[in-house]
XYZ file of C-alpha atoms in Angstrom:
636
model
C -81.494 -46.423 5.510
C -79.531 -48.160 2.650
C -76.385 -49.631 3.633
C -73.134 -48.545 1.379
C -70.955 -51.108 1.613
C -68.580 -50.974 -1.521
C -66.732 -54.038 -0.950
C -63.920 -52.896 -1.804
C -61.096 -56.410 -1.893
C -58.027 -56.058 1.305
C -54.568 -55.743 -0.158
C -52.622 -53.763 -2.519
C -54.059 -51.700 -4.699
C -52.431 -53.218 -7.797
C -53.243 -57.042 -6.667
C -56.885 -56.059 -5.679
C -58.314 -57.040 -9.344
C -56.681 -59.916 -9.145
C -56.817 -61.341 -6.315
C -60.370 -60.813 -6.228
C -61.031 -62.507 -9.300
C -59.475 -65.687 -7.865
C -61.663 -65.767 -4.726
C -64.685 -65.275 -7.073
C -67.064 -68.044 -6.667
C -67.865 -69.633 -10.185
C -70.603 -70.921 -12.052
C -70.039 -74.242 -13.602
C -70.456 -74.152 -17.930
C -72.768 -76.594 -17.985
C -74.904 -74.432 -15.237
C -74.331 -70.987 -16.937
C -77.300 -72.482 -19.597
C -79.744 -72.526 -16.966
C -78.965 -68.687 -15.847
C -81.248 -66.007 -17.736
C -79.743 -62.255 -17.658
C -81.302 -59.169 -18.738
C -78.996 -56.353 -20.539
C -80.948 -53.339 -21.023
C -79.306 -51.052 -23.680
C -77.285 -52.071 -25.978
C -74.369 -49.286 -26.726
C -70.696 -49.814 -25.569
C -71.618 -50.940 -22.213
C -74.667 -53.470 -22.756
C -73.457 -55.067 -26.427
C -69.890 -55.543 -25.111
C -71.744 -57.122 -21.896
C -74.335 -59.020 -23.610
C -71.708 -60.557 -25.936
C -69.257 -61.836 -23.456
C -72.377 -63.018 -21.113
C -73.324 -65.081 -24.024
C -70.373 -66.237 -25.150
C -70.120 -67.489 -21.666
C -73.096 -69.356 -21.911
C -76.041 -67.449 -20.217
C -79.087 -66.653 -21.661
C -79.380 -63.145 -22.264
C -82.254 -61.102 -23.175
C -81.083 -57.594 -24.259
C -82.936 -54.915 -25.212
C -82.911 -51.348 -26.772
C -85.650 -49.070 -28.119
C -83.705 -48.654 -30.780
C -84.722 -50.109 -34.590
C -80.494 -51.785 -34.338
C -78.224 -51.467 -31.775
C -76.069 -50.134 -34.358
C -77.755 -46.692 -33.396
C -76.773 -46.588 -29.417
C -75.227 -43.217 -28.678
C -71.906 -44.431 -28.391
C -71.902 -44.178 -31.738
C -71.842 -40.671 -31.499
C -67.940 -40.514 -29.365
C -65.180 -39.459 -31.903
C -61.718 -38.913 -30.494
C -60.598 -42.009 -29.141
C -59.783 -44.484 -26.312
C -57.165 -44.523 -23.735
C -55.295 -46.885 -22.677
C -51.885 -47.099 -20.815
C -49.681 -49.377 -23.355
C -46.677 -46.550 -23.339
C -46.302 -47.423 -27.169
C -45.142 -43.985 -27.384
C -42.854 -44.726 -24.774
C -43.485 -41.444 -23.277
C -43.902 -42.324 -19.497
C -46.959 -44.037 -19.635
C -48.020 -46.593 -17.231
C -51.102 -47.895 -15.471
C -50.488 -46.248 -12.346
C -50.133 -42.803 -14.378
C -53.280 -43.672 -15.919
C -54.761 -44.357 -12.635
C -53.159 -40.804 -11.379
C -54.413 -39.424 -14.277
C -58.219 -40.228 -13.767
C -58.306 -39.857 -10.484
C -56.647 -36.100 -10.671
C -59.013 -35.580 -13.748
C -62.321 -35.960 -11.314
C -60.722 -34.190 -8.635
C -60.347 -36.636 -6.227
C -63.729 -37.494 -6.022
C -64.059 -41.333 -7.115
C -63.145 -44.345 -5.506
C -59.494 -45.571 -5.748
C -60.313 -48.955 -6.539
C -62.411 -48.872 -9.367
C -59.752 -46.498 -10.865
C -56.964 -48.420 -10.898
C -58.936 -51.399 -11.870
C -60.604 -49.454 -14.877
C -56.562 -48.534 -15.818
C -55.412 -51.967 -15.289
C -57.766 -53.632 -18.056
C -57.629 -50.529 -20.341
C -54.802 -52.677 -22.367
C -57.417 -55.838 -22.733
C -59.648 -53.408 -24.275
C -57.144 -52.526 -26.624
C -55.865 -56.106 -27.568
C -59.981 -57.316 -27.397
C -61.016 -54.369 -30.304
C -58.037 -55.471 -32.342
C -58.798 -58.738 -32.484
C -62.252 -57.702 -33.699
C -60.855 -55.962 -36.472
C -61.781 -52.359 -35.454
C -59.857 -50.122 -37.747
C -57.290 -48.214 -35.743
C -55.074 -45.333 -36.995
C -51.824 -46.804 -37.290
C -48.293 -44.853 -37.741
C -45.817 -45.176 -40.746
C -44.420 -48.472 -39.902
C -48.055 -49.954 -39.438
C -48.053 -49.935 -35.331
C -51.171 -48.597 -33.736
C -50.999 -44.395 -33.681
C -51.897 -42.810 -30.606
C -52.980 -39.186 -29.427
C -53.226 -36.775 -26.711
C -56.161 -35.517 -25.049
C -57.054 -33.349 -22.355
C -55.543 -33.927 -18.585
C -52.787 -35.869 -19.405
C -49.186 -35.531 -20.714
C -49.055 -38.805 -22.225
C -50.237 -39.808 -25.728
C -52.265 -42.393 -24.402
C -55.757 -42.278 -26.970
C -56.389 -44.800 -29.394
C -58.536 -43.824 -32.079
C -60.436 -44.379 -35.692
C -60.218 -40.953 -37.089
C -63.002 -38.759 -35.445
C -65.208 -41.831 -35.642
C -63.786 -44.013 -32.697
C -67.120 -44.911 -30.844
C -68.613 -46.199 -34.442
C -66.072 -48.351 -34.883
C -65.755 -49.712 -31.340
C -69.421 -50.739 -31.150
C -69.278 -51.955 -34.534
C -67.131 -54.556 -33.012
C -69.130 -54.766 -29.810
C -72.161 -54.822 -31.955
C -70.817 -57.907 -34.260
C -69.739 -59.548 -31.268
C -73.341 -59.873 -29.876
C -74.566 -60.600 -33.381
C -72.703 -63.803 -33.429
C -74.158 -64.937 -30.077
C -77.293 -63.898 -31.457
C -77.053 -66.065 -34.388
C -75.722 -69.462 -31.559
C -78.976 -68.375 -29.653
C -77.440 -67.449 -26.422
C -78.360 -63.767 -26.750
C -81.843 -62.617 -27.706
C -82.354 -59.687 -29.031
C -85.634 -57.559 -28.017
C -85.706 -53.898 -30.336
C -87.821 -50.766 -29.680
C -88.748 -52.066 -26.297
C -88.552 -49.181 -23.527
C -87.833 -50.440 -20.102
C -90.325 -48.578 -17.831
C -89.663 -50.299 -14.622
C -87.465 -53.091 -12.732
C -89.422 -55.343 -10.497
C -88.276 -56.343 -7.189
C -89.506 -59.358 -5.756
C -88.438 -59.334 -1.803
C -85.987 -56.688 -2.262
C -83.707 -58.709 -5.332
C -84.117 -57.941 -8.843
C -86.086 -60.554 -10.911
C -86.539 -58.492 -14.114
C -88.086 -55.622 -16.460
C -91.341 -54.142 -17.410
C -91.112 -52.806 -21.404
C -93.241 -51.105 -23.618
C -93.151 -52.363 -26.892
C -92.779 -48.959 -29.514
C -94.370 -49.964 -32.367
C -97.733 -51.919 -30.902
C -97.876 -50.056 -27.036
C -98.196 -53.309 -25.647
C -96.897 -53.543 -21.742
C -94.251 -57.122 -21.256
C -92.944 -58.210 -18.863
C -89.529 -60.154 -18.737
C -87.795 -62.770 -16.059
C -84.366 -63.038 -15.018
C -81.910 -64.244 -12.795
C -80.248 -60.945 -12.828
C -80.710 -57.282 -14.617
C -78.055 -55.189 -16.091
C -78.250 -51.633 -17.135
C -76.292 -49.899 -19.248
C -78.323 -47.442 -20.504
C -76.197 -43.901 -20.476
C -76.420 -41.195 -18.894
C -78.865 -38.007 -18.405
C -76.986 -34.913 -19.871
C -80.944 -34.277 -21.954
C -82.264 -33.514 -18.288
C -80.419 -29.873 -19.800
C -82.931 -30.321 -22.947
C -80.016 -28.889 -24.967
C -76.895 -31.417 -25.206
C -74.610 -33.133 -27.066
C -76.707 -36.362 -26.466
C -78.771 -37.880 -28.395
C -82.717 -36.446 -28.350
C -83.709 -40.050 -27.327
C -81.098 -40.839 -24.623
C -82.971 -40.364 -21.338
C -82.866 -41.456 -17.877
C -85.859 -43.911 -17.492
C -84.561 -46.886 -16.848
C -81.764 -45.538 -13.776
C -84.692 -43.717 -12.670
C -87.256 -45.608 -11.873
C -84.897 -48.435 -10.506
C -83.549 -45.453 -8.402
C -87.382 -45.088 -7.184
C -87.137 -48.860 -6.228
C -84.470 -48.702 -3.925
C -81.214 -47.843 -6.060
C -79.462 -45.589 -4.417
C -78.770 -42.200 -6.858
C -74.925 -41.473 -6.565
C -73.557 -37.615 -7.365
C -76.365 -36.609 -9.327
C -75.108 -33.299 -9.189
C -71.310 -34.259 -10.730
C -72.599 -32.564 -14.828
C -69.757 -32.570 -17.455
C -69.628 -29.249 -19.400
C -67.892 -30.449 -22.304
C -65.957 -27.357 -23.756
C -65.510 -27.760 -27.732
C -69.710 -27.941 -28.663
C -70.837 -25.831 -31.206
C -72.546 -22.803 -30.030
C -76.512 -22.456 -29.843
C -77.577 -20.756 -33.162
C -81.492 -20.527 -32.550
C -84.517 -20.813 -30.080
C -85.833 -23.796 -32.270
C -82.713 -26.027 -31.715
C -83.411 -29.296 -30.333
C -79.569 -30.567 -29.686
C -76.131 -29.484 -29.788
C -73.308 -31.137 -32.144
C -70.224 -32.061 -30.371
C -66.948 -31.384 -32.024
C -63.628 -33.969 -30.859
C -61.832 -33.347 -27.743
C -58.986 -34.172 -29.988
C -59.531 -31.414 -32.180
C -57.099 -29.381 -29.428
C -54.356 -31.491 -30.225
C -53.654 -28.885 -33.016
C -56.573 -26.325 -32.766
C -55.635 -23.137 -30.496
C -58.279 -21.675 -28.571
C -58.405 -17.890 -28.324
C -60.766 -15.026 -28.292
C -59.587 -10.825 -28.606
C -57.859 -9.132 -26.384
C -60.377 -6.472 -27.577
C -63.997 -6.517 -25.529
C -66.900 -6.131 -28.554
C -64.285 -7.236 -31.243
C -66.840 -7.467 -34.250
C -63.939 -8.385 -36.245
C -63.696 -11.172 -38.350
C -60.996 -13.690 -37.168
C -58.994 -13.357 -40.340
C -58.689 -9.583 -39.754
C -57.291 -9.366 -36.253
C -53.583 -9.509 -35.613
C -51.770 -12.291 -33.924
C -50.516 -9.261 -31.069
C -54.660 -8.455 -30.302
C -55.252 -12.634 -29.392
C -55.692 -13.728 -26.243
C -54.620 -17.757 -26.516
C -56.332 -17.935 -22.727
C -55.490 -21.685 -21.972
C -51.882 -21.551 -22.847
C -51.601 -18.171 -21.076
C -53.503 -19.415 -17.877
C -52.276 -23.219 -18.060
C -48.828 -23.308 -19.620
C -48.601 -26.449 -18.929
C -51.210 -28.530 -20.442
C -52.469 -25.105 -22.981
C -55.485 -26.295 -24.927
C -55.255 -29.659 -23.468
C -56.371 -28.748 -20.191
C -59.074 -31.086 -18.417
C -62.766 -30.195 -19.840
C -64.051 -28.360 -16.888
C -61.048 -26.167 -16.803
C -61.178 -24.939 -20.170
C -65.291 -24.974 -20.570
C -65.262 -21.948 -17.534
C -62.214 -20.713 -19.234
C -64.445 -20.403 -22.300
C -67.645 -18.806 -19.764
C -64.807 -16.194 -18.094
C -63.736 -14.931 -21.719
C -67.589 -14.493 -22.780
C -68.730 -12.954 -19.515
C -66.077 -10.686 -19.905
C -67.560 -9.770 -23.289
C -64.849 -11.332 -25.493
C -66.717 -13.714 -27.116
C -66.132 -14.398 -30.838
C -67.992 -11.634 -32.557
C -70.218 -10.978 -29.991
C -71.306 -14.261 -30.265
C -71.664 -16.885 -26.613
C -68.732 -18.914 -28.637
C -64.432 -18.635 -28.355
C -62.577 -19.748 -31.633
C -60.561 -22.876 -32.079
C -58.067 -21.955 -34.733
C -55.942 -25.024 -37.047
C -53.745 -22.268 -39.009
C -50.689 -22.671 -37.193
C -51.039 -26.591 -37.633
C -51.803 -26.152 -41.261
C -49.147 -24.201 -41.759
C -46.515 -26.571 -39.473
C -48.109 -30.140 -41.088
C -49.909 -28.666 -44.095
C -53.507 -29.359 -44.670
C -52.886 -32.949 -45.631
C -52.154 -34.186 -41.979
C -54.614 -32.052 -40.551
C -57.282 -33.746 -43.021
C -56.029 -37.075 -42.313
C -56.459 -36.308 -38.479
C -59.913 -34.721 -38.361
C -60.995 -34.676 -41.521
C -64.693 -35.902 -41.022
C -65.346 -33.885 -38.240
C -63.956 -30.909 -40.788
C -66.572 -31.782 -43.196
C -69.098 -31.995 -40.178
C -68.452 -28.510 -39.020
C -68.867 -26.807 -42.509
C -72.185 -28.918 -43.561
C -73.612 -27.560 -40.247
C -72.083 -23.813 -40.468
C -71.017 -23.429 -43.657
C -67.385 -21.778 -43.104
C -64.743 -23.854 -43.835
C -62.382 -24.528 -41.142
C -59.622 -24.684 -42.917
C -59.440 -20.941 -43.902
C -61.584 -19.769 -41.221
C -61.190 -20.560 -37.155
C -63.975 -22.902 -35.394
C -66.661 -21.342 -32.825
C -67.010 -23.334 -30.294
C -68.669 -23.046 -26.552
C -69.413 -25.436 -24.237
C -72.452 -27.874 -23.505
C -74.117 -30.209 -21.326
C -72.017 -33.201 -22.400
C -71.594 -36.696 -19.679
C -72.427 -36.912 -16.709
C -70.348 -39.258 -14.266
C -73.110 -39.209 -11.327
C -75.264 -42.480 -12.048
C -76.720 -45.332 -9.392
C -74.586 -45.967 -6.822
C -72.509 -49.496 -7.439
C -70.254 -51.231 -5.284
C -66.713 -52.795 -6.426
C -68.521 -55.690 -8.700
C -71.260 -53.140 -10.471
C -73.930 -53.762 -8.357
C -76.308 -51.427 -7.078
C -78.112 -51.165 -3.636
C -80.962 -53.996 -4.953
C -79.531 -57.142 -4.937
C -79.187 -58.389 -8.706
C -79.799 -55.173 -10.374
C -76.254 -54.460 -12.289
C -75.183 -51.113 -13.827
C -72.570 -50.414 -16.448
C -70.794 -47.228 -18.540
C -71.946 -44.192 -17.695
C -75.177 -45.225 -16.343
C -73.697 -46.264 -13.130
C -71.177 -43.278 -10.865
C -68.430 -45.624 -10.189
C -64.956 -44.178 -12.258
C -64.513 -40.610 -12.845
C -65.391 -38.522 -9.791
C -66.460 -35.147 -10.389
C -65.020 -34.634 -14.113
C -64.611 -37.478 -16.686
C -61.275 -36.890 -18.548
C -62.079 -36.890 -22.644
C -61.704 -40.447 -24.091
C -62.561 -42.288 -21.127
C -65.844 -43.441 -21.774
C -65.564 -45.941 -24.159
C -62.758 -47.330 -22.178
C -65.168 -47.553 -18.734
C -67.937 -48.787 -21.169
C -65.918 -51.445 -22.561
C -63.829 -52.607 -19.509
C -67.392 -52.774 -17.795
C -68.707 -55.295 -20.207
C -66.049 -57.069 -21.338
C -64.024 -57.040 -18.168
C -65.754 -56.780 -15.222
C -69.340 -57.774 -15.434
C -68.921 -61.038 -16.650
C -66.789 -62.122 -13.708
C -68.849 -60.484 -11.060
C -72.078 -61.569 -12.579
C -70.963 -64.919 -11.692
C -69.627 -64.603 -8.715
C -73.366 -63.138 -7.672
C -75.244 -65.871 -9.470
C -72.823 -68.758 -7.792
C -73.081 -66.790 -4.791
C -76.658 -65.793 -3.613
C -78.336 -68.943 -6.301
C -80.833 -66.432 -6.974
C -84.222 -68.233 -7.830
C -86.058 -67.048 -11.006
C -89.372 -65.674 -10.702
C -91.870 -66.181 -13.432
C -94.202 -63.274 -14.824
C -97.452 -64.039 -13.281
C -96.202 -63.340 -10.115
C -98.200 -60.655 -8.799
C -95.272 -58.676 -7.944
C -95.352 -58.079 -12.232
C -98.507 -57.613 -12.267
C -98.532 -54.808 -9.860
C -95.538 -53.021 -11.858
C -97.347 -53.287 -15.224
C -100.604 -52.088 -13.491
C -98.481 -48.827 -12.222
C -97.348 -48.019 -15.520
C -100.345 -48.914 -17.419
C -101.725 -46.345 -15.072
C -99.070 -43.952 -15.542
C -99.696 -43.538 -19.574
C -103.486 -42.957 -18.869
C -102.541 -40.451 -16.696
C -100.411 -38.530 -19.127
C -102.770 -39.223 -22.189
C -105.796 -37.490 -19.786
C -104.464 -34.610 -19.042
C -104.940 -32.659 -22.870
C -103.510 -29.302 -21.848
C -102.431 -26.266 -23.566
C -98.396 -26.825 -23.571
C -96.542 -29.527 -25.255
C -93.814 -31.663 -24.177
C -91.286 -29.884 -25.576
C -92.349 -26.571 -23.822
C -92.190 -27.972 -20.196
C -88.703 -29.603 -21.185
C -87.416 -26.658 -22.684
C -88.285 -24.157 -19.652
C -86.401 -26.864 -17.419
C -83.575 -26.666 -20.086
C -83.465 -23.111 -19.532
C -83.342 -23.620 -15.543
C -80.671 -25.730 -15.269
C -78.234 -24.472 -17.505
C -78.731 -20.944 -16.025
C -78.614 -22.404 -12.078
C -77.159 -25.565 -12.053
C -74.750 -25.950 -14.886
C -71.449 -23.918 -15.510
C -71.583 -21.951 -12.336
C -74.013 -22.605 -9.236
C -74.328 -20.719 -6.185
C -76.747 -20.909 -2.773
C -79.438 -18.260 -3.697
C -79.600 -20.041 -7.748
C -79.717 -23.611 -6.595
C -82.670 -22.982 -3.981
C -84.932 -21.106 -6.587
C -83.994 -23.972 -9.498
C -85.757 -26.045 -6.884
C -88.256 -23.787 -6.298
C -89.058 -23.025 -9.566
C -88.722 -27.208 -10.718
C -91.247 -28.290 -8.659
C -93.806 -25.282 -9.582
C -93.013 -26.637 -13.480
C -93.812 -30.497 -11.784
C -97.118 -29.480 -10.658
C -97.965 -27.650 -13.747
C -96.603 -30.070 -16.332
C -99.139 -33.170 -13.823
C -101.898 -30.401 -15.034
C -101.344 -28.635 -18.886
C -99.087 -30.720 -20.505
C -100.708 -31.942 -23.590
C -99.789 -35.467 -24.715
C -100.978 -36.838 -28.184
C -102.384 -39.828 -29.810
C -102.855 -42.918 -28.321
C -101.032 -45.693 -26.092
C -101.797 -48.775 -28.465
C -99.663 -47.357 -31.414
C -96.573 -45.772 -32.186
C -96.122 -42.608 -29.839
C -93.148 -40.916 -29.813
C -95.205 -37.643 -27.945
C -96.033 -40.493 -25.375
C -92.525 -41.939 -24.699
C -91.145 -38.060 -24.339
C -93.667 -37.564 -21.706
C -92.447 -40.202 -19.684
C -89.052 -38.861 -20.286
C -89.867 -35.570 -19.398
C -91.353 -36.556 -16.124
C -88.376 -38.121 -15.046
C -86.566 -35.140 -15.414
C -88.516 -33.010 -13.821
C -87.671 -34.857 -10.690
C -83.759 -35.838 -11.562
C -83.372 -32.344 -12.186
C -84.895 -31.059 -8.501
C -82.174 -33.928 -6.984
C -79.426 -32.518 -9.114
C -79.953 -28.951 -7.836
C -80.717 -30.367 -4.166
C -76.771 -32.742 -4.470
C -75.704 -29.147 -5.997
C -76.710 -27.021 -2.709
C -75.875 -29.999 -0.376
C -72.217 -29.938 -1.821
C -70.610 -26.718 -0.047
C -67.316 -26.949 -2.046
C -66.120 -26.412 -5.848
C -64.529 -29.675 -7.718
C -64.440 -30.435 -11.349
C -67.460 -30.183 -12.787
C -69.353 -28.900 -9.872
C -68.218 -25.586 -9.570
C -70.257 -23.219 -6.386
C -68.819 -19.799 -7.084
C -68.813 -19.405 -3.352
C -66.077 -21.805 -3.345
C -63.127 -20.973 -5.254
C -59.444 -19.842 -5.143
C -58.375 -15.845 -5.726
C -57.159 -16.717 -8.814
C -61.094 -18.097 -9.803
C -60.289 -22.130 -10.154
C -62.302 -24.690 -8.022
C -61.735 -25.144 -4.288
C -62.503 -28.286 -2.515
C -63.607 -28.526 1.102
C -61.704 -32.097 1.852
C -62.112 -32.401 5.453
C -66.142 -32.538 5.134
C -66.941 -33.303 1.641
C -64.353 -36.665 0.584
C -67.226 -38.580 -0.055
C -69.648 -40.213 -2.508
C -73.446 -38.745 -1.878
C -75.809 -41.635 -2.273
C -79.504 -40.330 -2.376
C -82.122 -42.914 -1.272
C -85.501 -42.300 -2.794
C -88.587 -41.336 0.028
C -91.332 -39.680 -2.661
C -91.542 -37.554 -5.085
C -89.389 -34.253 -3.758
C -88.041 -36.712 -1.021
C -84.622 -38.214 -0.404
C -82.197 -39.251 2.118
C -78.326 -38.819 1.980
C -75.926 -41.596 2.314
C -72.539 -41.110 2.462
C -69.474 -43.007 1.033
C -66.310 -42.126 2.903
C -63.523 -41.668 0.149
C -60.399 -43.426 1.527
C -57.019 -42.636 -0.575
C -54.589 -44.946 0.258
C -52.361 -44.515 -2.695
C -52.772 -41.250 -3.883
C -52.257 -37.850 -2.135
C -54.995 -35.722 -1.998
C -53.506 -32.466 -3.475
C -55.206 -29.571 -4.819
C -55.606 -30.124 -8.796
C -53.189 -27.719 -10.608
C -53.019 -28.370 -14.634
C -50.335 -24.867 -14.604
């Protein structure tokens, strides 16, 4: 059984960071040259880490199957950053940041990591600055800030609707510079397929190189992943078509233990599924409900256009059921607000979509400030519907969005195999069972630049792992396995593509394990995922060859992940007998329909241990709160 052991520092929570930091063995500079680390991905979380490992002095080997890293999903995040400088002066503080996130995922994630995460939030900050990232700034030239959802406090830095662009930008020039000294080099379209473990430590990657199919393998003295999350295991997402969950995967099937698989964020302002032959969904800004009102009629079948139905006949359900925090209530809140309004056959003209409406806004600012806010994402909306959202209300439903289960880490990022690291989103580690909006680029950044690098250190001053070159047989067995694995997929020509076997699984977890799960849904999902296993292992017909370009190949492999992730994330779902955040069992919840958590059994992390295919073990993490009250989560 794999031992949890989060190691956690003794003390105050508030001098934890700290003091742990000091009591950090070190490596010397002159030694840090003879370390090699691997980063694998290179968005928020791996560029920011490869940069500051490099500026350090290691020798880091990063790698994306991306053409630039430039083109990391994090690109893709446009409302903003938090972090708890109170330049509002507004009551913010680190400990109401802390309170904040830790609320937000329902008292589900561990104290520590929180407060750490909320403590160096105001590095980040200073760090992107200093990199030149382009900021909003107010009238008098001081950096602007905004609200977002689950907190009272205008606490979000952003860059327009743009913010992750320009905060990898900087991440992204900061690795180019150790690129150009030499101390970072950079490996593109390569596809980790595999971590090898020598004697139960990580000693580096298997890749597949995009463009020639040829199988490498790569040494190090450590591994890092930061390579995002696995909202696609839903087919339809915000997330990009090639973000996948290979790499946390198959170093799950190595001995990482899988933490909350089933903890899914729903994000709730997605535009709404238009057509069968839709291959993602376009997210539109959390921060758009600073000023956008969300509503649907008060009328059930309301064919009416927007325009033509009275102010009296509008049903503004998230200020009406959450007063207090209105259209700024935490996502999973207001995405099965959104579901309840639908169900009840109030979507917007029929339609599985609510409006989000800026005419109040534009008529208290005028359409100048509005532009100025959101003014991209504007032009987004109406290139992709065509109505213009300044004269005509949003649609908007929610979608498949994060997801804040990941590999299990301890306190200093590392998982259950010794010397395999994971960062951002990749890893389960900061938001419990509901990420609040514009906290992943601030857990993606303090990751990398923050924390990594100092506990990276601490393990390579530590433990003195020795490196392992690539003959040994232990990477020769790996690259056999996965040469193996591609010949497998390329011999089965059947009659259904890739697409078709990831689109049916799409269609069964969205309709049993996404907005609203319950006992009898979750036990045929799993039923009915490993029926599509066995029949995708016998018809699914993969294309083209192995010593090329093959982007049929590389969704395969994709694909085949999920269709085991997705059995585990139904199996976490069934195995979790209470409602919180995003995980919401419609056996458990209050009278008046909101989530209810089962705190005496179910305060703890769920840490699946791999077995075989179909086959895991549960861990448990005991939750301790020592400085927080566990209350039930009201946002009224």
């Amino acid at each position: 059984m794999i031992k949890l052991d989060s190691k956690v520092p003794e003390g105050k929570l508030e001098e934890k960071w700290t003091n742990h930091k000091f009591n950090m063995k070190l490596v010397n500079p002159a030694n840090k040259r003879k370390y090699d680390i691997i980063v694998v991905g290179t968005g928020l979380a791996g560029a920011s880490a490869a940069a500051s490992l490099g500026e350090l002095g290691y020798n880091v080997k990063a790698f994306t199957f991306h053409d630039s890293a430039r083109r990391a999903h994090s690109i893709a995040a446009q409302g903003g950053i938090n972090a708890a400088k109170n330049y509002q002066n507004d009551g913010d503080s680190v400990y109401r940041l802390f309170y904040d996130t830790v609320k937000g995922g329902d008292f589900r994630s561990r104290e520590a990591n929180v407060y750490r995460l909320a403590e160096v939030s105001n590095n980040i900050i200073d760090q992107c600055v200093a990199q030149g990232v382009p900021f909003a700034r107010d009238y008098g030239g001081l950096l602007d800030n905004r609200s977002f959802g689950g907190a009272l406090v205008s606490r979000t830095f952003y860059a327009k609707g743009q913010t992750g662009q320009q905060l990898l930008l900087g991440a992204y020039t900061a690795m180019n510079r150790q690129v150009n000294l030499g101390t970072v080099k950079l490996y593109t379209r390569r596809e980790m397929l595999d971590v090898v473990v020598v004697d139960g430590i990580a000693k580096g990657i298997v890749v597949r190189n995009m463009l020639t199919g040829e199988i490498e393998k790569y040494s190090a003295h450590a591994v890092i992943l930061a390579t995002g999350g696995y909202a696609n295991t839903y087919f339809l997402s915000t997330s990009a078509m090639n973000c996948n969950v290979t790499a946390i995967w198959r170093a799950h099937k190595k001995g990482a233990a899988f933490a909350n698989p089933c903890f899914t964020q729903i994000h709730p302002t997605c535009l709404p599924v238009h057509g069968e032959n839709q291959s993602k969904l376009t997210l539109m800004s959390e921060s758009l409900r600073n000023d956008g009102r969300i509503w649907v009629s008060k009328i059930k079948n309301d064919m009416r256009k927007p325009n033509d139905i009275p102010e009296e006949e509008r049903d503004y359900f998230l200020e009406r059921k959450y007063p207090t925090y209105g259209n700024l209530s935490p996502r999973d809140i207001s995405s099965r607000a959104a579901k309840e309004a639908y169900d009840d056959g109030r979507g917007a003209q029929g339609q599985e979509a609510v409006y989000l409406d800026f005419q109040e806004a534009i008529n208290r600012l005028g359409k100048k400030v509005i532009e100025e806010r959101y003014g991209n994402l504007f032009e987004i909306y109406q290139t992709i519907t065509g109505d213009n959202p300044y004269e005509v209300p949003m649609k908007i439903y929610p979608a498949p969005h994060y997801t804040m289960g990941g590999l299990w880490v301890d306190y200093n990022l590392m998982s259950t195999i010794p010397g395999l690291f994971v960062a951002g989103e990749a890893n389960f580690s900061d938001h419990g069972a509901n990420r609040l909006g514009a906290s992943a680029l601030m857990q993606g950044l303090a990751d990398g630049y923050f924390i990594i690098p100092y506990t990276i250190g601490n393990y390579l001053a530590g433990d003195k792992p020795i490196l392992v070159q690539t003959d040994h047989p232990e990477f020769n067995k790996v690259q056999k396995e996965i040469e193996d694995f591609i010949s497998k997929l390329l011999s089965i020509k059947g009659k259904k593509t890739v697409d078709d076997f990831h689109k049916q699984l799409g269609r069964i977890m969205w309709n049993k394990v996404g907005m609203g799960r319950n006992e009898k849904g979750l036990k045929e999902a799993i039923e009915e995922i490993r029926q599509l296993r066995k029949e995708f292992w016998k018809d699914v017909n993969v294309v083209g060859v192995s010593n090329d370009v093959n982007q049929c190949l590389e969704r395969a492999g994709r694909v085949a992940d999920y269709l085991e992730l997705g059995e585990l994330m139904a199996l976490d779902a069934l195995n979790r007998n209470e409602s919180c955040g995003g995980h919401f069992r419609e056996e458990y919840q209050t009278p008046e329909g909101e989530a209810l958590r089962n705190d005496e059994e179910y305060t703890f992390v769920s840490a699946w241990e791999f077995k075989d295919v179909g086959k895991w073990e549960l861990n448990k993490e005991p939750l301790e709160f020592e400085s927080i009250k566990l209350a039930t989560r009201s946002y009224k």
